[in-house]
Tab-separated table of C-alpha atoms in Angstrom:
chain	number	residue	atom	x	y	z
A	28	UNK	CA	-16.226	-23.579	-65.245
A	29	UNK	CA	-15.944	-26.724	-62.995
A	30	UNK	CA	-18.182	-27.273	-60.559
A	31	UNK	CA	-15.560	-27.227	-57.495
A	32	UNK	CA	-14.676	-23.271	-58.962
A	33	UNK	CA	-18.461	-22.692	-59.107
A	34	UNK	CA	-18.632	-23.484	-55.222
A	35	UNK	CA	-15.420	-21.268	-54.305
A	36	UNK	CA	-17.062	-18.582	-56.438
A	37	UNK	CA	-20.362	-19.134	-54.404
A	38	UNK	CA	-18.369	-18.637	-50.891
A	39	UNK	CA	-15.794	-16.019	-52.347
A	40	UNK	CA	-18.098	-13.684	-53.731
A	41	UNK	CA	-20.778	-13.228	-50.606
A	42	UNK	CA	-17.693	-13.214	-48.206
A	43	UNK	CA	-16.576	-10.476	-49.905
A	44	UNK	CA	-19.417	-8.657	-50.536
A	45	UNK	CA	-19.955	-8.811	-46.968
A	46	UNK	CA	-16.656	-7.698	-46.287
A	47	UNK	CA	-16.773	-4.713	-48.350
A	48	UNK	CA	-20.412	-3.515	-46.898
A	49	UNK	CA	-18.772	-4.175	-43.624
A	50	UNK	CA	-15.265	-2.180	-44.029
A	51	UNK	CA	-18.080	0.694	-45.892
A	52	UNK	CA	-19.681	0.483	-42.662
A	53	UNK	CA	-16.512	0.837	-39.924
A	54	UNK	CA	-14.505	3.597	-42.166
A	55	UNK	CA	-18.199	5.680	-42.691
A	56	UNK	CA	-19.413	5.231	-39.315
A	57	UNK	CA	-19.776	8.095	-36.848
A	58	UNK	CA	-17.917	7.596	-33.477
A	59	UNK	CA	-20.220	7.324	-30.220
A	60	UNK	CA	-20.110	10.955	-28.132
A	61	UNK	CA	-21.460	11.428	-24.921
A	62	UNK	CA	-23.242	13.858	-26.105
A	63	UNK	CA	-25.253	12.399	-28.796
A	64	UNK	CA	-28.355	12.772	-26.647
A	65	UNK	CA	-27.882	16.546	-25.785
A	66	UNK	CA	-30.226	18.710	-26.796
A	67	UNK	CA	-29.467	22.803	-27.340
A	68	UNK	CA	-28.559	23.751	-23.476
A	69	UNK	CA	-29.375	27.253	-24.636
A	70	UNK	CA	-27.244	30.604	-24.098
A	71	UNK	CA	-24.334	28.954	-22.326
A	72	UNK	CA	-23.036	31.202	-18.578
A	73	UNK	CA	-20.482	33.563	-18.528
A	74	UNK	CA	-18.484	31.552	-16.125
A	75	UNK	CA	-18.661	28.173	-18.652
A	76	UNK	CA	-17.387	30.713	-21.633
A	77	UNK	CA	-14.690	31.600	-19.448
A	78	UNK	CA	-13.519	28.481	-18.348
A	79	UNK	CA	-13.311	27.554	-21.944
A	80	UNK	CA	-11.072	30.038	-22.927
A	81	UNK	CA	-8.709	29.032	-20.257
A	82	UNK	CA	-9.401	25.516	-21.285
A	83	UNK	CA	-8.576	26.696	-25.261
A	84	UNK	CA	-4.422	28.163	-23.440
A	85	UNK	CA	-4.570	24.566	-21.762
A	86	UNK	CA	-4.958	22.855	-25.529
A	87	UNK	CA	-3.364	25.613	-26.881
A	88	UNK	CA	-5.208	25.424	-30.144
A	89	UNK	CA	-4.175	28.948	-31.319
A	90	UNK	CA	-0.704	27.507	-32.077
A	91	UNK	CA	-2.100	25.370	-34.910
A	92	UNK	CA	-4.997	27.532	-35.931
A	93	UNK	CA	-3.480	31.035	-35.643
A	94	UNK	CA	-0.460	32.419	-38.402
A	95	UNK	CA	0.340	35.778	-37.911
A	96	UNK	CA	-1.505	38.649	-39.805
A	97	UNK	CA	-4.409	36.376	-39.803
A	98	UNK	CA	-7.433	36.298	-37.784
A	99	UNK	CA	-7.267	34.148	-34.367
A	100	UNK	CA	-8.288	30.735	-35.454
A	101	UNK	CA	-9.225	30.808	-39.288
A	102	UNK	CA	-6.068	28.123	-39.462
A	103	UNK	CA	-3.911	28.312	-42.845
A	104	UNK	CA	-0.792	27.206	-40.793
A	105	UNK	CA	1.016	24.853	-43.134
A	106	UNK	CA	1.988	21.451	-41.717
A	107	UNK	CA	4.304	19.655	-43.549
A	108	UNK	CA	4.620	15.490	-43.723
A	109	UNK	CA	5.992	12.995	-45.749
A	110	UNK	CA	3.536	12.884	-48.312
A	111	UNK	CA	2.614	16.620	-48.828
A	112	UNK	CA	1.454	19.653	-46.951
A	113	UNK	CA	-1.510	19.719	-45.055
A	114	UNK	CA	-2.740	23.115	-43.586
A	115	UNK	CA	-4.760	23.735	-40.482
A	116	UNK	CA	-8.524	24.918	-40.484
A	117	UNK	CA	-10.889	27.667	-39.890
A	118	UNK	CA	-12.353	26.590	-36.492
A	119	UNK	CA	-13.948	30.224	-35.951
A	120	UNK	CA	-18.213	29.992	-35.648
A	121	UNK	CA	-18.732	30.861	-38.981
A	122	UNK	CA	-21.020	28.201	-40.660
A	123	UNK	CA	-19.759	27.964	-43.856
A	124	UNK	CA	-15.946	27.593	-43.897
A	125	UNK	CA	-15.533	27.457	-39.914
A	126	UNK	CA	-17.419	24.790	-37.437
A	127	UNK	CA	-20.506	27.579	-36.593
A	128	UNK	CA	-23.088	24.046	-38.122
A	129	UNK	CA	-21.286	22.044	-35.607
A	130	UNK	CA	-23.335	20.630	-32.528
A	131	UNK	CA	-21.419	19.711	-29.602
A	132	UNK	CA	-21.348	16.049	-30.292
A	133	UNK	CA	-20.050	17.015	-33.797
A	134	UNK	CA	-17.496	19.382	-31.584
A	135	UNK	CA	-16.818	15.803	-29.641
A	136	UNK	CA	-15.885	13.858	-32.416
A	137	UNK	CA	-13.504	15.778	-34.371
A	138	UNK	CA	-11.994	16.794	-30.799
A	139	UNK	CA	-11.573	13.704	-28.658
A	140	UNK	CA	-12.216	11.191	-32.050
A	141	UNK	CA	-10.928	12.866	-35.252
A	142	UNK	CA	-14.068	12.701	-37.069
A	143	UNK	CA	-15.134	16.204	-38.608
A	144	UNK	CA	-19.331	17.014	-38.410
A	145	UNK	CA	-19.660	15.463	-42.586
A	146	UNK	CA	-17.648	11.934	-41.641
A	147	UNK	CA	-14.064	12.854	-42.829
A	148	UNK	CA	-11.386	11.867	-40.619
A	149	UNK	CA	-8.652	14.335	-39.388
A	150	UNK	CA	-5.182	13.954	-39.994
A	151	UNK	CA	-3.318	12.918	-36.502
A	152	UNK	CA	-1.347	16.019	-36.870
A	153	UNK	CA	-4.584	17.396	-35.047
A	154	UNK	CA	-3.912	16.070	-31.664
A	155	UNK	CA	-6.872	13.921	-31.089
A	156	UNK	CA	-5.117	10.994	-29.715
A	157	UNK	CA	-4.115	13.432	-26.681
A	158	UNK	CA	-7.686	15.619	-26.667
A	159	UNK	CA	-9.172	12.141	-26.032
A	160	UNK	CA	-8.273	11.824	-22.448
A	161	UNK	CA	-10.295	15.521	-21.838
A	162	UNK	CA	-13.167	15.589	-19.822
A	163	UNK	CA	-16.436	15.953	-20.674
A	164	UNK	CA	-16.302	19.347	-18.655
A	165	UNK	CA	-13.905	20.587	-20.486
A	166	UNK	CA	-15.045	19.540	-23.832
A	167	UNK	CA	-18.391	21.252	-22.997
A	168	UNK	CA	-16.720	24.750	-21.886
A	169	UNK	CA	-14.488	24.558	-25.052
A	170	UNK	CA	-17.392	24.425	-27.383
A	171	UNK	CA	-18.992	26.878	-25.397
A	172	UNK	CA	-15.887	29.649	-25.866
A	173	UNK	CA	-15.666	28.572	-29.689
A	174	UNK	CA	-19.098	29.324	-30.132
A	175	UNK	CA	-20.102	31.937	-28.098
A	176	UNK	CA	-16.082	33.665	-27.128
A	177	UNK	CA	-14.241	33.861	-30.512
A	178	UNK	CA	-15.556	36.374	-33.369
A	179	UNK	CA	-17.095	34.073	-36.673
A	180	UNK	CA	-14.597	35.273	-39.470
A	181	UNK	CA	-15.998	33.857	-43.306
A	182	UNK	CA	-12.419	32.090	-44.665
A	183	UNK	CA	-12.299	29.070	-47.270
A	184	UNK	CA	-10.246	26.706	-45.693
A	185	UNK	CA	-6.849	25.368	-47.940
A	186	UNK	CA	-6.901	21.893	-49.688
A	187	UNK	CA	-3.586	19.741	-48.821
A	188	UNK	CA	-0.737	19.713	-51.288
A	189	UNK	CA	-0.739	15.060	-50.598
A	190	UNK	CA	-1.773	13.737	-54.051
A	191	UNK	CA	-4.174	10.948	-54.988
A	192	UNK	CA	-4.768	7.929	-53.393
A	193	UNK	CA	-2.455	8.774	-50.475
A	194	UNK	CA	-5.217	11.756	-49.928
A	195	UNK	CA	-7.914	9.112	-49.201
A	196	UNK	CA	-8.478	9.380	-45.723
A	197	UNK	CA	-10.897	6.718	-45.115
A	198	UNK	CA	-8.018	4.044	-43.927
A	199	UNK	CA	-7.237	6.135	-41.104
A	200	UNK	CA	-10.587	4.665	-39.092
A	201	UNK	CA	-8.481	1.269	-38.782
A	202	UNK	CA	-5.387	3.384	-37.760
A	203	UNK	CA	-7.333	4.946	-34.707
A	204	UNK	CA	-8.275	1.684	-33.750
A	205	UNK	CA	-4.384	0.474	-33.614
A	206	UNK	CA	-2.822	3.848	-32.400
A	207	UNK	CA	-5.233	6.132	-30.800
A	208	UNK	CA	-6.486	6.304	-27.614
A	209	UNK	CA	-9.979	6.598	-27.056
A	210	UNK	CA	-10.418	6.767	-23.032
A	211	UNK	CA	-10.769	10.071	-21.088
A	212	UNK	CA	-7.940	10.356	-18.444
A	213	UNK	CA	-8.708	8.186	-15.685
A	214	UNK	CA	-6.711	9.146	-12.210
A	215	UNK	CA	-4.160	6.936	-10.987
A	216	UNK	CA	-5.663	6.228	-7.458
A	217	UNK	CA	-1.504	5.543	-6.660
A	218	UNK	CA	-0.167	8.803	-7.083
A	219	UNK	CA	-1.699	12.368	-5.066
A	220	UNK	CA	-3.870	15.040	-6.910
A	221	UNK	CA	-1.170	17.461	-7.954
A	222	UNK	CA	0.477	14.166	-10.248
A	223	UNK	CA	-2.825	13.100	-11.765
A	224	UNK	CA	-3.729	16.796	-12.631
A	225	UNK	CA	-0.274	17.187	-13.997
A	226	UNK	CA	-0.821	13.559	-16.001
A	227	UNK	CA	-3.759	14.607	-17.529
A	228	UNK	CA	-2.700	18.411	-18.810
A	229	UNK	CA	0.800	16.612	-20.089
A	230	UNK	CA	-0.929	13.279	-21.679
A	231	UNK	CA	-3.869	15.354	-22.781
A	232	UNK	CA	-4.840	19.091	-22.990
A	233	UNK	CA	-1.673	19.905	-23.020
A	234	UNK	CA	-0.256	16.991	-25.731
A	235	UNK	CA	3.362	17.715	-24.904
A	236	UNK	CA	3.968	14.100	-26.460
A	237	UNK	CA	2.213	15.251	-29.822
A	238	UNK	CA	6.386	16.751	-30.447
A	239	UNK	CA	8.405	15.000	-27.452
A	240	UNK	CA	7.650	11.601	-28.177
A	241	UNK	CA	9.383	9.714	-31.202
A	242	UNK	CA	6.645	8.080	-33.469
A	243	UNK	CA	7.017	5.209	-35.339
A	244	UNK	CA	7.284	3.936	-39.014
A	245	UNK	CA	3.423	4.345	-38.923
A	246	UNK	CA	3.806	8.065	-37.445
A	247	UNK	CA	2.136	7.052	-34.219
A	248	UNK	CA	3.369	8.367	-30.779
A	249	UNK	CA	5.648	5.186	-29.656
A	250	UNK	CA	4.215	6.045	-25.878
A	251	UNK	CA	1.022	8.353	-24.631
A	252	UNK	CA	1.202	8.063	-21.004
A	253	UNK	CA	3.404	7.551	-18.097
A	254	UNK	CA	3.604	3.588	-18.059
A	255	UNK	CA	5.596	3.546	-21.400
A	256	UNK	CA	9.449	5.272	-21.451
A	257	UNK	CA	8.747	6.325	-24.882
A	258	UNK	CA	6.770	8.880	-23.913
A	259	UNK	CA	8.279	12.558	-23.984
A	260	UNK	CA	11.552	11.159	-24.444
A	261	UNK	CA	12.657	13.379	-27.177
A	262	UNK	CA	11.624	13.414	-31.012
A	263	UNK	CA	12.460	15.209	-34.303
A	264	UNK	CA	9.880	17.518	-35.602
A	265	UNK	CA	9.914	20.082	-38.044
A	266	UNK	CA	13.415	21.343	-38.569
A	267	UNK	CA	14.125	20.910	-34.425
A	268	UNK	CA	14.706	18.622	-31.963
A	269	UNK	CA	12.060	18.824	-29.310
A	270	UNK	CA	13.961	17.385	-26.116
A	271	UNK	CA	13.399	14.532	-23.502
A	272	UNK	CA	10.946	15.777	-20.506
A	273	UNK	CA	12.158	13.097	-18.725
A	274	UNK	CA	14.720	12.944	-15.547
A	275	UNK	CA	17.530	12.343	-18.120
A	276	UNK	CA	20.550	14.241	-17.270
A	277	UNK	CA	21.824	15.081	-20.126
A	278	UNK	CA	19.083	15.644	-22.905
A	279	UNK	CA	15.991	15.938	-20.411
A	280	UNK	CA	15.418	17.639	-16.965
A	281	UNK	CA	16.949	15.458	-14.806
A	282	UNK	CA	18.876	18.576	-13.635
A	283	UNK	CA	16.177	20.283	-13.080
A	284	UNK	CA	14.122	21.194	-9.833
A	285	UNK	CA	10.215	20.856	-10.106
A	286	UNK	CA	11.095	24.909	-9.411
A	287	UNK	CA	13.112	25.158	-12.450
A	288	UNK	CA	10.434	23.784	-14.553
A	289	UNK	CA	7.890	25.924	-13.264
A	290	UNK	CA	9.571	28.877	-13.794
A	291	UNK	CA	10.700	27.915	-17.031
A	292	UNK	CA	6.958	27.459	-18.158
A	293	UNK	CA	5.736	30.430	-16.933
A	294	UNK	CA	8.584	32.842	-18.103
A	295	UNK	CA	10.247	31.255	-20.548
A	296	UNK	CA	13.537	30.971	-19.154
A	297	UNK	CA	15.603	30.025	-16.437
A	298	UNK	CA	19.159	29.293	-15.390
A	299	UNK	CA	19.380	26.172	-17.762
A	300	UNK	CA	17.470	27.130	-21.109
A	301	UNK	CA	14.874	29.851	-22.432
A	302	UNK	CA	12.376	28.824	-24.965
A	303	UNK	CA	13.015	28.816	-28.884
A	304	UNK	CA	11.437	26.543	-31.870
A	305	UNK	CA	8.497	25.408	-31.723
A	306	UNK	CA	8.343	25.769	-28.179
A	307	UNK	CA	8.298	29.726	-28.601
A	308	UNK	CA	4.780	29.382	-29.659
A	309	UNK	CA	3.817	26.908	-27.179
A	310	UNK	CA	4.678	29.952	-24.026
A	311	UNK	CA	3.949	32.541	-26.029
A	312	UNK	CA	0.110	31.385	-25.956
A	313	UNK	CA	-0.540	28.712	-23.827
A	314	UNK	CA	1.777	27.296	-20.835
A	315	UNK	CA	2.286	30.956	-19.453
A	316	UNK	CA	-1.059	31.185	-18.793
A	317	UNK	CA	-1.611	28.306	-16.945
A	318	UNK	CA	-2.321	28.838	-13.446
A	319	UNK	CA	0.486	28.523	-10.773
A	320	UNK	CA	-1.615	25.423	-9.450
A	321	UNK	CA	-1.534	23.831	-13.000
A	322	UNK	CA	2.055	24.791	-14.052
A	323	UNK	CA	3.150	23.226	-10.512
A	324	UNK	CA	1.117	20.164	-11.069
A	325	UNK	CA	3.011	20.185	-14.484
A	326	UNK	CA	6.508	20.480	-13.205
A	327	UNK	CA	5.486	17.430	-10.290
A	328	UNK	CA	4.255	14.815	-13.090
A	329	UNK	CA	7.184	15.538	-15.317
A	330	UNK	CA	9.807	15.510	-11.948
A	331	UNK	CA	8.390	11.502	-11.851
A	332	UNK	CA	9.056	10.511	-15.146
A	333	UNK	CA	12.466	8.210	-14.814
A	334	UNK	CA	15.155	8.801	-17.785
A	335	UNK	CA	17.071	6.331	-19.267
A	336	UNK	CA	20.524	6.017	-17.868
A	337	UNK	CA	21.422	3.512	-20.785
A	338	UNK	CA	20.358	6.034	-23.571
A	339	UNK	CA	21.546	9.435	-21.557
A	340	UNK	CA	24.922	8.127	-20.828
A	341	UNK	CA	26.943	9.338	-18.333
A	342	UNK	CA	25.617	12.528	-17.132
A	343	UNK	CA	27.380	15.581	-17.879
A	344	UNK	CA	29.713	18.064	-16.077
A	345	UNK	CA	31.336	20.802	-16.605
A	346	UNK	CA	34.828	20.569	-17.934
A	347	UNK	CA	36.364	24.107	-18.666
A	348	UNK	CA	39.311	22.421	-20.864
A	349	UNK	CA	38.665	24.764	-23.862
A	350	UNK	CA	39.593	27.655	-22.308
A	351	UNK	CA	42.948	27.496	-23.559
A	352	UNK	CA	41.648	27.109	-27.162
A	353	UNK	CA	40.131	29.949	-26.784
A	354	UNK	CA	43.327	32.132	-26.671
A	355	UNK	CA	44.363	33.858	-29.592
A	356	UNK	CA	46.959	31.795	-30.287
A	357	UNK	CA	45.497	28.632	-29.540
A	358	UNK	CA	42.023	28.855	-31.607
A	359	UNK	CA	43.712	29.388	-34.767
A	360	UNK	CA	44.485	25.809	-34.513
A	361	UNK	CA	40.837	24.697	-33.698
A	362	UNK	CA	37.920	25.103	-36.645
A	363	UNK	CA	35.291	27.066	-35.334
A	364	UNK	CA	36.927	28.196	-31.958
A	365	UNK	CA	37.695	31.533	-33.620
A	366	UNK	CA	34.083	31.808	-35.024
A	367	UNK	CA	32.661	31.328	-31.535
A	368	UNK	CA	34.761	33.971	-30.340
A	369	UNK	CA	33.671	36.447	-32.903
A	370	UNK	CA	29.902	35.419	-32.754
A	371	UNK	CA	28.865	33.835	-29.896
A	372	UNK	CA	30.977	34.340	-26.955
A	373	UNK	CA	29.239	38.087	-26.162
A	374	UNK	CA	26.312	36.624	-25.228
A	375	UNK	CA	27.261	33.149	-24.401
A	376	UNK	CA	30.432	33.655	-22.751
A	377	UNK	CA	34.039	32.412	-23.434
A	378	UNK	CA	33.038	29.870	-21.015
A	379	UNK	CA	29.741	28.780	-22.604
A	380	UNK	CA	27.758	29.594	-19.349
A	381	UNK	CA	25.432	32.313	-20.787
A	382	UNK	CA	24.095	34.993	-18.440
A	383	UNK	CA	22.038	33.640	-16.724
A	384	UNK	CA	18.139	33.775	-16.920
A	385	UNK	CA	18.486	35.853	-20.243
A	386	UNK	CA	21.069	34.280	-22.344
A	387	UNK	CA	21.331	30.628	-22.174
A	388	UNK	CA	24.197	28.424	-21.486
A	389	UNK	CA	25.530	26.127	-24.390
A	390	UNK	CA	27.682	24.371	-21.982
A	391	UNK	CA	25.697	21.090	-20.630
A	392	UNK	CA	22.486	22.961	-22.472
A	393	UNK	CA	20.533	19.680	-24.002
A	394	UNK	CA	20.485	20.830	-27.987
A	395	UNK	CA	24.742	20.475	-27.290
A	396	UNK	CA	24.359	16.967	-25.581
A	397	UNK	CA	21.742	15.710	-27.887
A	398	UNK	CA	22.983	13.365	-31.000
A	399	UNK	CA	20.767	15.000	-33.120
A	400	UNK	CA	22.586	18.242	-34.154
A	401	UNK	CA	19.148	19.756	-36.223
A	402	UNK	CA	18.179	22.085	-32.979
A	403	UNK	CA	21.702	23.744	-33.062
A	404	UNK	CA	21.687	23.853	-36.874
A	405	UNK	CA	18.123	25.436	-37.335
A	406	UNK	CA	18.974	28.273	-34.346
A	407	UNK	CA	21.822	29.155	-35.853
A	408	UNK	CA	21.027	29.362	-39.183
A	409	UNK	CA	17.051	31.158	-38.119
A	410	UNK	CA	17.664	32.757	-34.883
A	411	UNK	CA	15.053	32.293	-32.222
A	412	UNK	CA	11.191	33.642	-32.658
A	413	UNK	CA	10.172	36.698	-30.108
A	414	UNK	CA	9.339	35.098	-27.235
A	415	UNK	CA	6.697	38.092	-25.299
A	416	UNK	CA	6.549	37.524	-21.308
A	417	UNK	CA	3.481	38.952	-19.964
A	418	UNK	CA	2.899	41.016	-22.584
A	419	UNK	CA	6.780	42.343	-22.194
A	420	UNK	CA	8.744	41.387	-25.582
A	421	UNK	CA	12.054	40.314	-25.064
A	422	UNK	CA	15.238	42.106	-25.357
A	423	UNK	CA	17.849	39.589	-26.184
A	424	UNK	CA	17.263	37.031	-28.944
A	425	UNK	CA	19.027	34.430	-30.746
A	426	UNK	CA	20.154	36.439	-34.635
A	427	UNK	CA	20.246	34.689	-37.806
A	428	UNK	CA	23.395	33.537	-38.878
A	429	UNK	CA	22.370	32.402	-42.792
A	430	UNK	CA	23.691	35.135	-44.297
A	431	UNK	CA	26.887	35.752	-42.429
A	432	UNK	CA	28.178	32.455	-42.402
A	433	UNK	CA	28.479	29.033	-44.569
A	434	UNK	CA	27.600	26.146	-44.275
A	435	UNK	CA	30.858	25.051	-43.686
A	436	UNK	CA	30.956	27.628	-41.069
A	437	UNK	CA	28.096	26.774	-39.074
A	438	UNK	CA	29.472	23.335	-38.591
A	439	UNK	CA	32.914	24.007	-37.375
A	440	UNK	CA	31.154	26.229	-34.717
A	441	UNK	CA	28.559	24.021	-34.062
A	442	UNK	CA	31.320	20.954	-34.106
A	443	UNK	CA	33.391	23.043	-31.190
A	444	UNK	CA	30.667	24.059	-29.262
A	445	UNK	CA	29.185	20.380	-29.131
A	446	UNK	CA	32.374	19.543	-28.265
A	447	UNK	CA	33.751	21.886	-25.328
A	448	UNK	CA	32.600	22.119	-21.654
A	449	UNK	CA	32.347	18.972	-21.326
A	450	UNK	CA	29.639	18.603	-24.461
A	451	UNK	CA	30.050	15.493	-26.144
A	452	UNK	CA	27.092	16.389	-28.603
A	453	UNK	CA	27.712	14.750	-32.048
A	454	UNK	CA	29.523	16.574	-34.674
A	455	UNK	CA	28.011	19.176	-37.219
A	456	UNK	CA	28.673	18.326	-41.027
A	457	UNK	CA	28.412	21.254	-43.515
A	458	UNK	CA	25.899	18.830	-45.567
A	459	UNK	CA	23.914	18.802	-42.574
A	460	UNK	CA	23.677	22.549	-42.644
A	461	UNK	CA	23.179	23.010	-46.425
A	462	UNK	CA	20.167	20.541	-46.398
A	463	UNK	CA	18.249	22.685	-42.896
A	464	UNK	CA	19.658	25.784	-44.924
A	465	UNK	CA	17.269	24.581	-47.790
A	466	UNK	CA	14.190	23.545	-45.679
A	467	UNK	CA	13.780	26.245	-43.233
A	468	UNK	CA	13.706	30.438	-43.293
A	469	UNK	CA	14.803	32.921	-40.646
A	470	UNK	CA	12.729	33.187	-37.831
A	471	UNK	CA	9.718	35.847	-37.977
A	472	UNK	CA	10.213	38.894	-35.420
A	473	UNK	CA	6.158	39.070	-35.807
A	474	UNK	CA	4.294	36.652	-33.356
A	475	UNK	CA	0.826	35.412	-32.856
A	476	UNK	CA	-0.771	36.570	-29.586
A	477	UNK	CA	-3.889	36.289	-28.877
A	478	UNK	CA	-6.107	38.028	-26.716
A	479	UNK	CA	-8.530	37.232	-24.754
A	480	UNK	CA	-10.787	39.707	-22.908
C-alpha cells in the first residue's frame, strides 16, 4: 500500500467512523418535549378529561384507530401505501399492547414528533406533521382522556405487510427534518381570532391537508399552511378524490357561503354536496361535534383561502342542453343517457339537480368537474357509507352499482353525466372502472361511532 493511500485511509476511515456514530446518534435520538421535566401531576380533573375528549373529535383519532366490531381505539384499520400495508395501533391504556407505559412526554413525541415511547418512528400516515402545531393544552388534556377516559382493552397490535429493508424506519428521522413541521401553531397577528382558531383546527387538530393536499414524489404534503396554494387544494387518496377546500369554483368551495360550509360540517349535507368516502367517517365522528364557535371559525379560514383561476378554469354554470337527450328517442343515441335514466335520475333528477339537502346534485357537483374521475367511479361502483346525523341514520344513500352494471357501463354513465349540465369533468374509461372494481369493495352499512359519556 503506498504511502499517499495510507494517508487517505487515515482521513477516510475516522471521517467515517464519525459519521456513522453521528447518523447512530440523529436517527436514535429522542426528540425534545416540553414535557420532559414533568413529573406525575397526579389524578388529572374532571374538567381536563373532558376537554380531552372533545380535543380527541377535534383530531378525530377514532377514524384511524377505530374499525367497526372492534373496540374504540385498539387500531387494526389497514392503511395501504406503495410499499405494503401498514395498520393502525392499539392506543387504548393498556400497558402491554396499547400506550398505558407511556408518560406524557412519551404521549408528546409520538403525537406532535412521530417518535413512539421505545425510539421507533411512526409512519407519516399518522398525522404528526399536522398534530405538531397543537398546543401544549391540548396535548396535556388528550393524554389525560386516553389515560384516564377510554377503557384499557389487552390487543396485540398487527405487523405491516412492507418487506425488508423498505421496513427500516430509521431514515425517516432525516425525512422529518426535510418535510415535517415541528412548530406549534403560532397566530397570525394579521388576521382576527375566529381565522387563527380556524387556521389552527384546519392546519392542525383537524389535519384536513393530511387527504386534501397533493404530496409529492417523497409522499410529503406539497403545502401545510395557508401561505402555500398547495395546501387543501385537492389530492388522490385511497380509491377517492378528496376535493379542493379552496375558493375554486369549480372543484373547491368557491360557491360556497361560510354558511354553506358550516352547515355542511355539522350535518353532513347541504344544497351543494352531502358527505361520502372518506369524508363519511370524518362527520360521522369528529367535525359534527365541533362546537358552532369552532365549525364557524372553520368555515371563515377556509372562505380565505384563494383558488386558482388558472387550474379551476372557467367556472361553471348550469347549461340544461341534455335535456333533449334525455327523451326517449333521443338517449338511444347517447351511451349512458339511457342508463342514467334507469338508475340515477329518481334520485338525482332528469336535470341532475338532486333534491336538495338529501340527494345531491351531479350537475356543477365537484367529483363531475374534477379531472380525476376515481370519486365518481368508486361511488358508483361502492355506494356511499351510512352517514348518522345526531345519532339519526340516514334514509337515502348512494347503492352499489358493482353488481348491476359493467364496467363498460359505469363509464358511459359516468362519461354523460361528466359531460351534461354544463360538466366538463373528464371522461370515464371502462379500464378505469375495471382497475377501482379490483381495488375497492362495497361500502359497509355498519359504522364506527363512538361514544362518549
Amino acid at each position: 500500500m503506498t504511502n499517499r493511500l495510507k494517508k487517505i485511509f487515515a482521513v477516510v476511515i475516522p471521517a467515517s467512523a464519525v459519521l456513522a456514530a453521528g447518523t447512530a446518534w440523529f436517527v436514535t435520538r429522542l426528540p425534545a418535549s416540553s414535557f420532559e421535566k414533568t413529573g406525575s401531576q397526579g389524578e388529572p380533573s374532571v374538567q381536563l378529561v373532558a376537554r380531552g375528549e372533545y380535543v380527541s373529535r377535534l383530531t378525530d383519532c377514532v377514524a384511524c384507530h377505530s374499525v367497526p366490531g372492534g373496540a374504540a381505539y385498539t387500531g387494526g384499520l389497514k392503511m395501504v401505501t406503495p410499499m405494503g400495508a401498514i395498520f393502525a395501533t392499539n392506543i387504548t391504556p393498556d400497558r402491554e399492547t396499547g400506550i398505558g407505559a407511556y408518560t406524557l412526554a412519551d404521549f408528546d413525541r409520538a403525537l406532535r414528533s412521530g417518535v413512539a415511547k421505545d425510539g421507533h418512528r411512526l409512519y407519516p400516515a399518522m398525522p404528526y406533521p399536522s398534530y405538531a402545531k397543537l398546543s401544549d393544552d391540548d396535548v396535556k388534556a388528550l393524554y389525560a382522556y386516553f389515560m384516564k377516559g377510554v377503557p384499557a382493552v389487552h390487543l396485540e397490535n398487527r405487523k405491516s405487510t412492507i418487506p425488508w429493508p423498505l421496513n427500516m424506519r430509521w431514515p425517516l428521522a432525516f425525512w422529518n427534518v426535510v418535510f415535517a413541521p415541528s412548530d406549534v401553531h403560532r397566530p397570525d397577528t394579521s388576521k382576527d381570532a375566529q381565522w387563527n382558531r380556524g387556521a389552527y383546527l384546519v392546519e392542525g387538530a383537524g389535519h384536513c391537508g393530511a387527504c386534501h393536499t397533493p404530496r409529492s414524489l417523497a409522499f410529503n404534503e406539497k403545502g401545510t399552511d395557508s401561505h402555500s396554494a398547495a395546501f387543501v387544494s385537492g389530492a388522490l387518496i385511497d380509491g377517492w378524490f378528496a376535493p379542493s377546500l379552496r375558493n375554486d369554483a369549480n372543484t373547491g368551495l368557491g360557491r360556497w357561503s361560510e354558511d354553506d360550509v358550516f352547515r355542511f360540517l355539522k350535518t353532513g349535507r347541504n344544497d351543494h354536496a352531502v358527505v361520502f368516502g372518506s369524508m363519511t367517517e370524518a362527520f360521522n365522528n369528529s367535525t359534527q361535534f365541533f362546537s358552532d364557535d369552532d365549525l364557524r371559525a372553520v368555515a371563515h379560514y377556509l372562505k380565505s383561502l384563494p383558488g386558482n383561476a388558472q387550474r379551476d378554469g372557467t367556472p361553471w354554470q348550469y347549461e340544461p342542453t341534455q335535456a333533449k337527450a334525455l327523451q326517449p328517442a333521443g338517449r338511444q343515441g347517447i351511451p349512458g343517457a339511457q342508463t342514467y335514466m334507469a338508475k340515477c335520475s329518481f334520485c338525482h333528477g332528469a336535470d341532475g339537480r338532486g333534491q336538495g339537502q338529501w340527494v345531491p346534485p351531479l350537475a356543477g357537483a365537484a367529483s363531475s368537474l374534477v379531472p380525476d374521475s376515481s370519486s365518481s367511479i368508486n361511488v358508483t361502483l361502492n355506494g356511499s357509507g351510512r352517514v348518522v346525523a345526531a345519532g339519526v341514520p340516514d334514509s337515502y344513500r348512494m347503492p352499489s352499482y358493482r353488481e348491476q352494471l359493467s364496467d363498460g357501463d359505469i363509464a358511459d354513465v359516468l362519461t354523460f353525466v361528466r359531460s351534461s349540465w354544463g360538466n366538463r369533468g373528464a371522461s370515464v374509461t371502462a379500464a378505469e372502472v375495471k382497475t377501482l372494481r379490483k381495488k375497492t369493495r362495497p361500502a359497509d352499512s355498519g359504522v364506527v361511532i363512538l361514544k362518549i359519556n
